[in-house]
Coordinates of N, CA and C in Angstrom, one line a residue:
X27 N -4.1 13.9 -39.5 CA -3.9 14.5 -38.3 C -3.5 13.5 -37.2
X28 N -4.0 12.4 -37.0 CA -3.5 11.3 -36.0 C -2.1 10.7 -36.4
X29 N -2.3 10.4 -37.6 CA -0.8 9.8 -37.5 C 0.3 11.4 -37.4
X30 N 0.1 12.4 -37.6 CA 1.1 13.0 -37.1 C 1.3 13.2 -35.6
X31 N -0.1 12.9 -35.3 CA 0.0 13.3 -33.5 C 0.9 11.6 -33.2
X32 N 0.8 10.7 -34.1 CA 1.2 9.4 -33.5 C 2.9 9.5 -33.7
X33 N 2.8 10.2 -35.0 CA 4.4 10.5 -35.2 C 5.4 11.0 -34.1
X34 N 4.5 12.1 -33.3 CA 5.1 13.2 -32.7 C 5.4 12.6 -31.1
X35 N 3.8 11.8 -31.1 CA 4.1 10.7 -29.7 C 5.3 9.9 -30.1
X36 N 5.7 8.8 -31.1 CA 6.7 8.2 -31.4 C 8.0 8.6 -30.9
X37 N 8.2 10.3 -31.7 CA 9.4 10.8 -31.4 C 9.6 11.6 -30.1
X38 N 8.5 12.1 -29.1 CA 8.6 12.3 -27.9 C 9.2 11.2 -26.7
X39 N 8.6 9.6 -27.2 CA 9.5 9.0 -26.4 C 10.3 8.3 -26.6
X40 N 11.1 8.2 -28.2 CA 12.6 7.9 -28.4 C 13.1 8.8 -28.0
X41 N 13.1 10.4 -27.6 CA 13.9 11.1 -27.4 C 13.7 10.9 -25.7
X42 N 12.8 10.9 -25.1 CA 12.5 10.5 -24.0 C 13.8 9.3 -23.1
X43 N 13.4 8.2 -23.6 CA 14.1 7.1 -23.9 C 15.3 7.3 -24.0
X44 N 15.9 7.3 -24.7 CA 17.3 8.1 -24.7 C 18.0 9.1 -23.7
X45 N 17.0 9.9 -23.5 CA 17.6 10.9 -22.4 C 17.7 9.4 -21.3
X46 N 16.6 8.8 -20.9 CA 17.4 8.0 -19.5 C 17.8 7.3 -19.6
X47 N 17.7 6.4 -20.5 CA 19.2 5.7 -20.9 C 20.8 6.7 -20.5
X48 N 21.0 7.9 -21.0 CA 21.9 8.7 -20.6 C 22.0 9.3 -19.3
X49 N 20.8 9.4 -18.6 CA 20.5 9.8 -17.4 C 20.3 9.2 -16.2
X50 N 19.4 8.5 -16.3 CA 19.2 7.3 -15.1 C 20.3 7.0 -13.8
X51 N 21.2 6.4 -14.8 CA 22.3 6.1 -13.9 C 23.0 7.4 -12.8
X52 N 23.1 8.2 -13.1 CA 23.6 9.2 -12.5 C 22.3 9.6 -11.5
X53 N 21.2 9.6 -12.1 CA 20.2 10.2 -11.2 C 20.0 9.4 -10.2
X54 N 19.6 8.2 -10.5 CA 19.6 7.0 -9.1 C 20.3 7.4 -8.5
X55 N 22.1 7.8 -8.5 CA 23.2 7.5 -7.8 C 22.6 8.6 -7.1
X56 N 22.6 9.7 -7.3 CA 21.5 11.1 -6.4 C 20.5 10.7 -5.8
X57 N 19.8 10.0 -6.0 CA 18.6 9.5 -5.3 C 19.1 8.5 -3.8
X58 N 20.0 7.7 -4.3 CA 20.9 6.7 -3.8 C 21.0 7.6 -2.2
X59 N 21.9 8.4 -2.6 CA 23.0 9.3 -1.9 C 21.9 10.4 -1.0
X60 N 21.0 11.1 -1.5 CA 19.8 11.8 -0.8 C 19.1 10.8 0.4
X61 N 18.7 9.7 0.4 CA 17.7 8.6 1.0 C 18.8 8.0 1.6
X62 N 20.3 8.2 1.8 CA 21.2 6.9 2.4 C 21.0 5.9 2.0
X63 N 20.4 5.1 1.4 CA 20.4 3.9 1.5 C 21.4 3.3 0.8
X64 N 21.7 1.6 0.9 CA 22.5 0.9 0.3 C 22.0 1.1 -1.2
X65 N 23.4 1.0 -1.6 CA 23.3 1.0 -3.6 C 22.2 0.0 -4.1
X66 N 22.8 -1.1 -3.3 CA 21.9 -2.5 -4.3 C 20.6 -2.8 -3.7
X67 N 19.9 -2.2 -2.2 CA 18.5 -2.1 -1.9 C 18.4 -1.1 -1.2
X68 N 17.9 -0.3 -2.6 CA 17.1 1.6 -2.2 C 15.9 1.6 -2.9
X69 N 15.1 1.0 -2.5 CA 13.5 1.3 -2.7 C 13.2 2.7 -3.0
X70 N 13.7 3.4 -2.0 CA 12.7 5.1 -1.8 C 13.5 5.5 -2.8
X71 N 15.0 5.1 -3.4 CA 15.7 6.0 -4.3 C 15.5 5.7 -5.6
X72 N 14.6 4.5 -5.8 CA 14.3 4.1 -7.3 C 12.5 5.0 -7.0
X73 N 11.9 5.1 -6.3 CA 10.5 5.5 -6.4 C 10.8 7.1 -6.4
X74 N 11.4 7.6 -5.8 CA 12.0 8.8 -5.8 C 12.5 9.1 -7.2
X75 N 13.3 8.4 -7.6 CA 13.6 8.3 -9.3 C 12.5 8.3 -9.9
X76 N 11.7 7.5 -10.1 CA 10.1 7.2 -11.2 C 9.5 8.3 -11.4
X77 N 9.2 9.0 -9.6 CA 8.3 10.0 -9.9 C 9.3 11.4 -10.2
X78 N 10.4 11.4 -10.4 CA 11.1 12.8 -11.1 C 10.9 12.3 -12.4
X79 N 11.2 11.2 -12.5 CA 11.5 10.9 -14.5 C 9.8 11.1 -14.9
X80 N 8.7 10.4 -14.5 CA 7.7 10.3 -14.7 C 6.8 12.2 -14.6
X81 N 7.3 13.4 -14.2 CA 6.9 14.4 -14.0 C 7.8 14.9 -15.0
X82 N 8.8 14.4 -15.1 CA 9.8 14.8 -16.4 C 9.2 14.7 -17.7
X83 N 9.0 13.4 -17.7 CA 8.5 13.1 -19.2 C 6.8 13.8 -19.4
X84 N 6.3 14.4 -18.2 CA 4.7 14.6 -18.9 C 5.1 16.4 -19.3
X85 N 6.0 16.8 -18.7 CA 6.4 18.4 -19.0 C 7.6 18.0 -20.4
X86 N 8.0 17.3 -20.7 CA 8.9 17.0 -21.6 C 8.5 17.9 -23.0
X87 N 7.2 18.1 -23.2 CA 7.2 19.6 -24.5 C 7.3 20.6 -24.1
X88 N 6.9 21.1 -23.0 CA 7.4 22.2 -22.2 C 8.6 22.3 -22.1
X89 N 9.4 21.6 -22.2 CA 11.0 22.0 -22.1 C 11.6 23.0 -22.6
X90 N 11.2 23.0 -24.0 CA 11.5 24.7 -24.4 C 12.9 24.8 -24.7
X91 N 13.9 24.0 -24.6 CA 15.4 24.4 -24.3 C 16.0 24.1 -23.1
X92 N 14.9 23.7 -22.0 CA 15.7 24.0 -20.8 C 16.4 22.4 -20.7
X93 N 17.4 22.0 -20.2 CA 18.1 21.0 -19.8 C 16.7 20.1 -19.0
X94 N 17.0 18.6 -19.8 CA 15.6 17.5 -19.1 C 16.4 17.5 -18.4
X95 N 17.9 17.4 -17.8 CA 18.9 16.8 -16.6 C 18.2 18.0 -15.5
X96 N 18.5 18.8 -15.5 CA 18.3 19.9 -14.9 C 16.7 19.7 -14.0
X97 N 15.7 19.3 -15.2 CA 14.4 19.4 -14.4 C 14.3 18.1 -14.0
X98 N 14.7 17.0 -14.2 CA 14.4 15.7 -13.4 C 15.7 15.7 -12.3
X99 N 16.4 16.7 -11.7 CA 17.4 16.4 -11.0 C 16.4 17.5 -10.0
X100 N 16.0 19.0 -10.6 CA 14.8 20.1 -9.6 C 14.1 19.0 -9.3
X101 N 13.2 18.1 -9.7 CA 11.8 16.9 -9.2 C 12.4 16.2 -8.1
X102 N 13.9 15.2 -8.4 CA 14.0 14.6 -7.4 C 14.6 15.5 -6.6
X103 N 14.8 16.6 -6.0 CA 15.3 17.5 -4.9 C 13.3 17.9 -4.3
X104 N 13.2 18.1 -5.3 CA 11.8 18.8 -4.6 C 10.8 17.5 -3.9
X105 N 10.6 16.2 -4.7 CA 10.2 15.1 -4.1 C 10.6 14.8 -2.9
X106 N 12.5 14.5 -2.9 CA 13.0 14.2 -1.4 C 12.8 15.5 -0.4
X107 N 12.8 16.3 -0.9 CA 12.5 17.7 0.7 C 10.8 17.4 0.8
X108 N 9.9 17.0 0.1 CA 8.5 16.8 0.5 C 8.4 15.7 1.4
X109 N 9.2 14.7 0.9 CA 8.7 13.5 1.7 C 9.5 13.3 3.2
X110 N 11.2 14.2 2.9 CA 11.5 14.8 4.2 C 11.0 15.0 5.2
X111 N 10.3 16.4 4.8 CA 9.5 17.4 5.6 C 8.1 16.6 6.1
X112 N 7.4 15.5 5.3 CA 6.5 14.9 6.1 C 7.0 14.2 6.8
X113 N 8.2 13.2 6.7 CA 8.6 11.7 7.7 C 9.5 12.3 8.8
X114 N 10.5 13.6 8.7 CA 11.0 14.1 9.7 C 10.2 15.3 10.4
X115 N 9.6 16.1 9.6 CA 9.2 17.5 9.8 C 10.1 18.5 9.8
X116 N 10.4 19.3 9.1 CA 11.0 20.7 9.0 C 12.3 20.5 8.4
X117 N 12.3 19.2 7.0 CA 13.4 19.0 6.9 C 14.8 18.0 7.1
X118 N 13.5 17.4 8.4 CA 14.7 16.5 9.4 C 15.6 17.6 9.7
X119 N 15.1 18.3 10.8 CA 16.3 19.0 11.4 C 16.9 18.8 12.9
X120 N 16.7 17.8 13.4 CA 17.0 16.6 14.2 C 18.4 15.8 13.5
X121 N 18.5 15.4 14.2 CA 19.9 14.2 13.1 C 19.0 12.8 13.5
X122 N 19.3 11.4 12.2 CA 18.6 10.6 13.0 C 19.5 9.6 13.6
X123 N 18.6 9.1 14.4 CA 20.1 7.9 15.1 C 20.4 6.9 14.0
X124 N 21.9 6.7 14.5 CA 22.5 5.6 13.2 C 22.5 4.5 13.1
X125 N 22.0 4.3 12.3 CA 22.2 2.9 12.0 C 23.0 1.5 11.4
X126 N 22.9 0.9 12.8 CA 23.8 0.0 12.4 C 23.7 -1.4 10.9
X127 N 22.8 -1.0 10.5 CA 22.7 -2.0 9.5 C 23.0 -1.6 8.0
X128 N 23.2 0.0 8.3 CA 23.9 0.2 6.5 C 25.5 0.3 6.5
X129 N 26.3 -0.2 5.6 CA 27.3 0.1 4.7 C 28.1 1.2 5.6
X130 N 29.1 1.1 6.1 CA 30.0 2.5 6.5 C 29.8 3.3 5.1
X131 N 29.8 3.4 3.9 CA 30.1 5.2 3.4 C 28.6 5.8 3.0
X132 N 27.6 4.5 3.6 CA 26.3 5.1 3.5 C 25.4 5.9 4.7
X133 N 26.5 4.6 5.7 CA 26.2 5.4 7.2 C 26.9 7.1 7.6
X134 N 28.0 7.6 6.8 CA 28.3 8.5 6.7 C 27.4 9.5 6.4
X135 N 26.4 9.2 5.2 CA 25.8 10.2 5.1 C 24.4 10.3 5.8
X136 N 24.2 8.9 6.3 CA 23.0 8.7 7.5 C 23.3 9.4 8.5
X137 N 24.1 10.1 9.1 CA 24.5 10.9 9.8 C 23.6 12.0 9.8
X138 N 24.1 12.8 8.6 CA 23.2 14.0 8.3 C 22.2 13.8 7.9
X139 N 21.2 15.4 8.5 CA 19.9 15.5 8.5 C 19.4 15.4 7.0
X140 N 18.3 15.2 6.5 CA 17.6 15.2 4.9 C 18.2 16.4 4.6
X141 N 18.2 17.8 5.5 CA 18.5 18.9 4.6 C 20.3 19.1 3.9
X142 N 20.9 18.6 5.3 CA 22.1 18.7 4.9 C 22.4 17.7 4.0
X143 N 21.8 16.4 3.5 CA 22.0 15.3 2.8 C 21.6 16.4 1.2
X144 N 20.4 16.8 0.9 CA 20.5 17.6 -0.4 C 21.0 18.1 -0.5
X145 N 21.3 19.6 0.4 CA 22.7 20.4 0.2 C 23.7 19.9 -0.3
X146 N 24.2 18.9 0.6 CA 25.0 18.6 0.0 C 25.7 17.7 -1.5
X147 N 24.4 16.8 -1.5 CA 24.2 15.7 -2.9 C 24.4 17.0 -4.1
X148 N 23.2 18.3 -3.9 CA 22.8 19.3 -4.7 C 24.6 19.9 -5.4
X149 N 25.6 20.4 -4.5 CA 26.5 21.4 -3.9 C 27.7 20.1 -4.6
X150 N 27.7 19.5 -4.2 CA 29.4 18.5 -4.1 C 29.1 17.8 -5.1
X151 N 28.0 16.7 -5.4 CA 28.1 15.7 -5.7 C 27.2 15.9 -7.7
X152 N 26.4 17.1 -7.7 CA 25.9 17.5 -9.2 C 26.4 19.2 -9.3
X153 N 27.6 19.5 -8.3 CA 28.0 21.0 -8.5 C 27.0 21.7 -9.0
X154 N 25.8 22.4 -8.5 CA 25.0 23.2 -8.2 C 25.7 24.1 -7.6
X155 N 25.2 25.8 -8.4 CA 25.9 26.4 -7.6 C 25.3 26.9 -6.4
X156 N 25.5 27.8 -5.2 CA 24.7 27.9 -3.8 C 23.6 28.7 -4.6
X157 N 23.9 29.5 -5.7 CA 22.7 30.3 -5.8 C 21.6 29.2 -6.2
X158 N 21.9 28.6 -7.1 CA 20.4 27.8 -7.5 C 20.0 27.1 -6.6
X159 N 20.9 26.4 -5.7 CA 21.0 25.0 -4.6 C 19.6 26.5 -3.9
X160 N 20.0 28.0 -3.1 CA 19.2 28.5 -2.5 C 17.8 28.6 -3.2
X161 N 17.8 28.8 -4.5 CA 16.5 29.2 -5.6 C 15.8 28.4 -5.3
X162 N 16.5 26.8 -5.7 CA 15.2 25.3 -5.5 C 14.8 25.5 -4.2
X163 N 15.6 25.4 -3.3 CA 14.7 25.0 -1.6 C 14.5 26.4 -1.0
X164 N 14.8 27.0 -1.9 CA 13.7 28.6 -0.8 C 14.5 29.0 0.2
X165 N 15.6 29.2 -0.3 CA 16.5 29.1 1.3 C 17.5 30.4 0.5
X166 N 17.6 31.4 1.9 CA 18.7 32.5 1.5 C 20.5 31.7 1.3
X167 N 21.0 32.1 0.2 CA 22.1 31.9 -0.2 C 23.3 31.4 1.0
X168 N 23.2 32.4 2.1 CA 24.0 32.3 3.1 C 23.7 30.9 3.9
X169 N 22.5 30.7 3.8 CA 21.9 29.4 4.8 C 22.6 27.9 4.2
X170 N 22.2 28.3 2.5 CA 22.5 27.2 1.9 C 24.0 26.7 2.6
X171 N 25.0 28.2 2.4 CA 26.2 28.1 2.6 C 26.8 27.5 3.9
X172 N 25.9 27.6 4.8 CA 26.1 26.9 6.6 C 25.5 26.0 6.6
X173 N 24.9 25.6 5.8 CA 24.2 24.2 5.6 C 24.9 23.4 5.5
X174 N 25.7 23.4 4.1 CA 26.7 22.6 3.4 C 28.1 22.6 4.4
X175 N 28.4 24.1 4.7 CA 29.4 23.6 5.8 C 29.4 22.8 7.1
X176 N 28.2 22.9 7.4 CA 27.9 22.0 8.7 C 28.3 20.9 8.2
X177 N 27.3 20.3 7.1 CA 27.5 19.0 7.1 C 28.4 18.4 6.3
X178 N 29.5 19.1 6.3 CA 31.2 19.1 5.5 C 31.8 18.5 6.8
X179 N 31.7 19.5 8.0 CA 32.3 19.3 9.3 C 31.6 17.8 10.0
X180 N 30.2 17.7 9.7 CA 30.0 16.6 10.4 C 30.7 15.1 9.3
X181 N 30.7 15.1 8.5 CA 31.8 14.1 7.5 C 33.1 13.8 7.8
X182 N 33.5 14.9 7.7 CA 35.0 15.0 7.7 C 35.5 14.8 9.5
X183 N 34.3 15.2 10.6 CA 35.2 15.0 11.4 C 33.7 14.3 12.5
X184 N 33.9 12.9 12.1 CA 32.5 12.2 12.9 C 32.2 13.0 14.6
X185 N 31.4 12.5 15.0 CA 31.5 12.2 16.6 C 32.1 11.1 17.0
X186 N 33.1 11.1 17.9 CA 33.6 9.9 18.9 C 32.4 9.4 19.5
X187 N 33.0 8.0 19.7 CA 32.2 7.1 20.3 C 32.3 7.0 21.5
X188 N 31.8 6.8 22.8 CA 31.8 6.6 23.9 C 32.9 6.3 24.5
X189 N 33.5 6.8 25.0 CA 35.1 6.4 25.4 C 34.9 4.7 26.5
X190 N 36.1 3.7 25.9 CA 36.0 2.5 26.3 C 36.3 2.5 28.1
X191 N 35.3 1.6 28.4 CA 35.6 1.7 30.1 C 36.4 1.0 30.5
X192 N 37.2 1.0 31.3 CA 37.9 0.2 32.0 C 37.5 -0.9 32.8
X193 N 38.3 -2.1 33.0 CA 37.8 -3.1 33.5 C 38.1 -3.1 35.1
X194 N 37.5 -3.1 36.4 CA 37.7 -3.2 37.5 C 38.8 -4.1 38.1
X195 N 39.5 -4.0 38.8 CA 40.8 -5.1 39.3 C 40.3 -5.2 41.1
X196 N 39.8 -5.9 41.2 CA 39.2 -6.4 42.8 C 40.5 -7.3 42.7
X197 N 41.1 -6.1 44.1 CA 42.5 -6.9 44.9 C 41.8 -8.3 45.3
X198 N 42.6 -9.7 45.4 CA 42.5 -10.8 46.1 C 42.8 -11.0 47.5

């Protein structure tokens, strides 16, 4: 009986294993892109990562058939809207101020709020459709849908910056 339970542990985490070997990379890049942060130092988006893969792999017999991509992509969505909703409240539905110390196409998405950042990571970037994007975060179909549009419009068309002042000319 042990060695088959040892067997079964064996092949639960070469298949394991494999999936993030195949996975990982893509998922970080989501985690990446959810959190803004720079590619080469994203703390929250690699701990954000651990604990989807890590809640992945303990439901991993439970899978049943369902896509592991699928539920370690639901964890890190459900992870970043938790930790959202504590550090912003309600989502980050505030915008936050920008920062000047990330990357222009990171600061892009530092723009947008956490919610419009999953919509849209969820929507554009792993083509979820709005119905499921609404399913995971609890949100009517339509919302998802002005969600993502909003923060299509705030991308594509920034805010101007403070128009430059002119310099004073004191006649001599």
């Amino acid at each position: 009986m042990r060695e088959r339970r040892a067997f079964q542990n064996a092949r639960r985490a070469r298949e394991f294993e494999a999936f993030v070997a195949g996975a990982a990379g893509r998922l970080l890049h989501a985690a990446t892109l959810l959190t803004a942060e720079p590619p080469n130092t994203n703390p929250r988006a690699r701990r954000l990562l651990t604990l989807a893969l890590a809640h992945t792999y303990a439901s991993w017999d439970r899978l049943r058939g369902e896509d592991p991509y699928d539920r370690a992509r639901q964890q890190l969505a459900v992870r970043f809207a938790r930790g959202a909703w504590h550090q912003y409240g309600a989502l980050g539905r505030s915008r936050p101020a920008p920062s000047r110390s990330v990357p222009g196409s990171v600061a892009v998405l530092a723009r947008l709020t956490p919610q419009e950042r999953l919509v849209l990571v969820l929507r554009m970037y792993e083509g979820v459709a709005e119905e499921q994007t609404a399913a995971l975060l609890g949100l009517p179909v339509e919302r998802v849908r002005a969600i993502c549009a909003r923060a299509m419009t705030t991308l594509l068309h920034p805010p101007r910056g403070p128009a430059p002042t002119m310099a004073k000319v004191v006649p001599s």
